[in-house]
């Protein structure tokens, strides 16, 4: 079918040569079904892209016969999946906290280091300093990090603000995230993480801080289209359940999507609040119970596991058997941040979670594609290769789906397609730290 493909006077395809393409000679194409219930596997399958979207997926023999005019692209006998979705990152920050990890490994705890001026506030100081003195640096570094994510197979990435802390600083960070998005082909979802740590100037004015967020920051974020979702860190070391509820209800009332860092350091009711408010996702959940997971399942809230953060804080992750019983959708994300998760490969995070929780390869794929897309409200567009979905796909340097969570370091993409286009990949060995 070549409907709409432009042709020259002699009837040959012109612009359509790149817009209309068949990816063939795969070992298999593995993709979630449109409802994200299971993984469909097409041995020696093919995918046809047209005008940036998936036109068809199925057996190569059949599709090749039907799409003779499509530009052929040889997958060289390798595995093809949808582009991966990293639904939880804090990718915009300056500096690092490697020394803090050493202190924690010697026994100091996360909350004590934070209370003594380290932790989130230390990164906020470095980030604000950079924002003031090297205006372009944050944006450029974020763009190169996003390129690294693309080279690792991610075509959709969520980026949270959260390391400026003050209301105006958070708005500036969101502007810079938007700026970085112009520099790279990756699809970006911007989230305003507004309750992360109480900013210094508001130390004795907690209520005023919350008032300002609700009165002016949230409406301004919505009116200026700076973010599509709002996040909070719901934990005794950060913000209480009631403080989180207030900000999230206001955000929801303005039409913004909501999500929570929930039940990470202790079980403080975050997952229940997420379920009650109909949040898109509840993330972390290291301290959540089976009952919490059931509540998430009933409300359709995705539970997002962040295995690199759990490892770094030496916490355990839930068992796959319990998660299956509870019936909630599970996503896996990097949580990339300088404090708890300096993890730069989503696939490696999935490989870790597979081993630590007991996920099979199909569950792991769902967790970093369809379910992760759902955590962003983007499951009709990305996370699967269903006709009509975005033409975002990866050819991997391996042959079977089971190899994706198997190799460590993780297998790498041969090619990453975004909008049906195969753009050159950057060398990921390039240094991205400051
Ligand atoms: O997702 N838990 C809150 N936020 C981050 C950690 C932030 C930091 O330590 O810098 C997280 O783990
Ligand atoms: Fe996080």
GROMACS .gro file of C-alpha atoms in nm, residues 231-381:
model
  151
  231UNK     CA    1   0.555   1.509   4.110
  232UNK     CA    2   0.620   1.517   4.486
  233UNK     CA    3   0.856   1.337   4.726
  234UNK     CA    4   0.617   1.194   4.983
  235UNK     CA    5   0.827   1.081   5.280
  236UNK     CA    6   0.887   1.186   5.642
  237UNK     CA    7   1.231   1.321   5.535
  238UNK     CA    8   1.069   1.535   5.266
  239UNK     CA    9   0.696   1.624   5.261
  240UNK     CA   10   0.401   1.484   5.455
  241UNK     CA   11   0.105   1.304   5.309
  242UNK     CA   12  -0.117   1.609   5.369
  243UNK     CA   13   0.131   1.850   5.210
  244UNK     CA   14   0.156   1.623   4.906
  245UNK     CA   15  -0.221   1.586   4.887
  246UNK     CA   16  -0.267   1.963   4.885
  247UNK     CA   17  -0.024   2.025   4.597
  248UNK     CA   18  -0.140   1.724   4.396
  249UNK     CA   19  -0.509   1.811   4.429
  250UNK     CA   20  -0.437   2.164   4.312
  251UNK     CA   21  -0.233   2.031   4.017
  252UNK     CA   22  -0.506   1.785   3.925
  253UNK     CA   23  -0.766   2.061   3.946
  254UNK     CA   24  -0.564   2.256   3.688
  255UNK     CA   25  -0.568   1.959   3.453
  256UNK     CA   26  -0.209   1.849   3.513
  257UNK     CA   27  -0.126   1.479   3.550
  258UNK     CA   28   0.011   1.374   3.889
  259UNK     CA   29   0.265   1.123   4.019
  260UNK     CA   30   0.446   1.055   4.346
  261UNK     CA   31   0.776   0.936   4.489
  262UNK     CA   32   0.598   0.699   4.724
  263UNK     CA   33   0.690   0.461   5.007
  264UNK     CA   34   1.060   0.478   4.928
  265UNK     CA   35   1.247   0.516   5.258
  266UNK     CA   36   0.950   0.411   5.471
  267UNK     CA   37   0.586   0.315   5.424
  268UNK     CA   38   0.415   0.649   5.465
  269UNK     CA   39   0.096   0.613   5.262
  270UNK     CA   40   0.217   0.745   4.928
  271UNK     CA   41   0.093   0.451   4.722
  272UNK     CA   42  -0.251   0.471   4.882
  273UNK     CA   43  -0.266   0.843   4.812
  274UNK     CA   44  -0.159   0.782   4.451
  275UNK     CA   45  -0.440   0.528   4.409
  276UNK     CA   46  -0.695   0.752   4.579
  277UNK     CA   47  -0.610   1.055   4.363
  278UNK     CA   48  -0.584   0.854   4.041
  279UNK     CA   49  -0.217   0.938   3.989
  280UNK     CA   50  -0.055   0.818   3.665
  281UNK     CA   51   0.218   0.647   3.862
  282UNK     CA   52   0.354   0.578   4.208
  283UNK     CA   53   0.730   0.542   4.193
  284UNK     CA   54   0.990   0.365   4.412
  285UNK     CA   55   0.762   0.158   4.643
  286UNK     CA   56   1.053  -0.023   4.811
  287UNK     CA   57   0.855  -0.011   5.137
  288UNK     CA   58   0.508  -0.073   4.988
  289UNK     CA   59   0.300  -0.379   5.079
  290UNK     CA   60   0.093  -0.620   4.869
  291UNK     CA   61  -0.215  -0.424   4.979
  292UNK     CA   62  -0.061  -0.105   4.838
  293UNK     CA   63   0.010  -0.280   4.509
  294UNK     CA   64  -0.349  -0.405   4.496
  295UNK     CA   65  -0.475  -0.050   4.546
  296UNK     CA   66  -0.256   0.064   4.254
  297UNK     CA   67  -0.392  -0.219   4.041
  298UNK     CA   68  -0.751  -0.119   4.116
  299UNK     CA   69  -0.695   0.248   4.037
  300UNK     CA   70  -0.498   0.182   3.716
  301UNK     CA   71  -0.195   0.363   3.861
  302UNK     CA   72   0.133   0.223   3.729
  303UNK     CA   73   0.384   0.112   3.994
  304UNK     CA   74   0.731   0.220   3.883
  305UNK     CA   75   1.030   0.025   4.014
  306UNK     CA   76   1.368   0.197   4.028
  307UNK     CA   77   1.616  -0.087   4.079
  308UNK     CA   78   1.932   0.124   4.064
  309UNK     CA   79   1.805   0.347   4.347
  310UNK     CA   80   1.708   0.043   4.553
  311UNK     CA   81   2.055  -0.106   4.501
  312UNK     CA   82   2.233   0.218   4.582
  313UNK     CA   83   2.037   0.258   4.907
  314UNK     CA   84   2.075  -0.118   4.966
  315UNK     CA   85   1.700  -0.176   4.978
  316UNK     CA   86   1.514  -0.475   4.843
  317UNK     CA   87   1.270  -0.491   4.554
  318UNK     CA   88   0.931  -0.667   4.549
  319UNK     CA   89   0.891  -1.025   4.422
  320UNK     CA   90   0.739  -1.070   4.076
  321UNK     CA   91   0.500  -1.335   4.217
  322UNK     CA   92   0.347  -1.083   4.458
  323UNK     CA   93   0.319  -0.820   4.184
  324UNK     CA   94   0.141  -1.065   3.953
  325UNK     CA   95  -0.106  -1.152   4.230
  326UNK     CA   96  -0.170  -0.785   4.304
  327UNK     CA   97  -0.250  -0.719   3.938
  328UNK     CA   98  -0.092  -0.376   3.903
  329UNK     CA   99   0.098  -0.267   3.597
  330UNK     CA  100   0.470  -0.248   3.661
  331UNK     CA  101   0.719  -0.020   3.489
  332UNK     CA  102   1.094  -0.001   3.538
  333UNK     CA  103   1.288   0.327   3.507
  334UNK     CA  104   1.641   0.454   3.571
  335UNK     CA  105   1.556   0.731   3.825
  336UNK     CA  106   1.882   0.883   3.695
  337UNK     CA  107   1.995   1.134   3.960
  338UNK     CA  108   2.321   1.218   4.138
  339UNK     CA  109   2.214   1.096   4.483
  340UNK     CA  110   2.047   0.759   4.467
  341UNK     CA  111   2.076   0.645   4.107
  342UNK     CA  112   2.366   0.739   3.879
  343UNK     CA  113   2.237   0.476   3.632
  344UNK     CA  114   2.263   0.555   3.264
  345UNK     CA  115   2.113   0.250   3.093
  346UNK     CA  116   1.744   0.166   3.120
  347UNK     CA  117   1.802  -0.179   2.977
  348UNK     CA  118   2.060  -0.253   3.246
  349UNK     CA  119   1.808  -0.143   3.510
  350UNK     CA  120   1.561  -0.391   3.358
  351UNK     CA  121   1.827  -0.665   3.357
  352UNK     CA  122   1.886  -0.600   3.728
  353UNK     CA  123   1.515  -0.596   3.812
  354UNK     CA  124   1.464  -0.921   3.621
  355UNK     CA  125   1.713  -1.092   3.848
  356UNK     CA  126   1.618  -0.916   4.172
  357UNK     CA  127   1.238  -0.950   4.132
  358UNK     CA  128   1.203  -1.251   3.904
  359UNK     CA  129   1.055  -1.098   3.587
  360UNK     CA  130   1.065  -1.295   3.264
  361UNK     CA  131   1.183  -1.133   2.939
  362UNK     CA  132   0.829  -1.046   2.824
  363UNK     CA  133   0.746  -0.880   3.157
  364UNK     CA  134   1.074  -0.688   3.144
  365UNK     CA  135   0.994  -0.564   2.791
  366UNK     CA  136   0.644  -0.452   2.895
  367UNK     CA  137   0.796  -0.268   3.193
  368UNK     CA  138   1.023  -0.054   2.976
  369UNK     CA  139   0.780  -0.001   2.686
  370UNK     CA  140   0.398  -0.012   2.717
  371UNK     CA  141   0.370   0.017   3.096
  372UNK     CA  142   0.628   0.295   3.107
  373UNK     CA  143   0.440   0.477   2.830
  374UNK     CA  144   0.122   0.443   3.036
  375UNK     CA  145   0.300   0.601   3.335
  376UNK     CA  146   0.341   0.904   3.104
  377UNK     CA  147  -0.010   0.889   2.959
  378UNK     CA  148   0.147   0.818   2.618
  379UNK     CA  149   0.044   0.455   2.565
  380UNK     CA  150  -0.168   0.529   2.260
  381UNK     CA  151   0.139   0.672   2.084
   0.00000   0.00000   0.00000
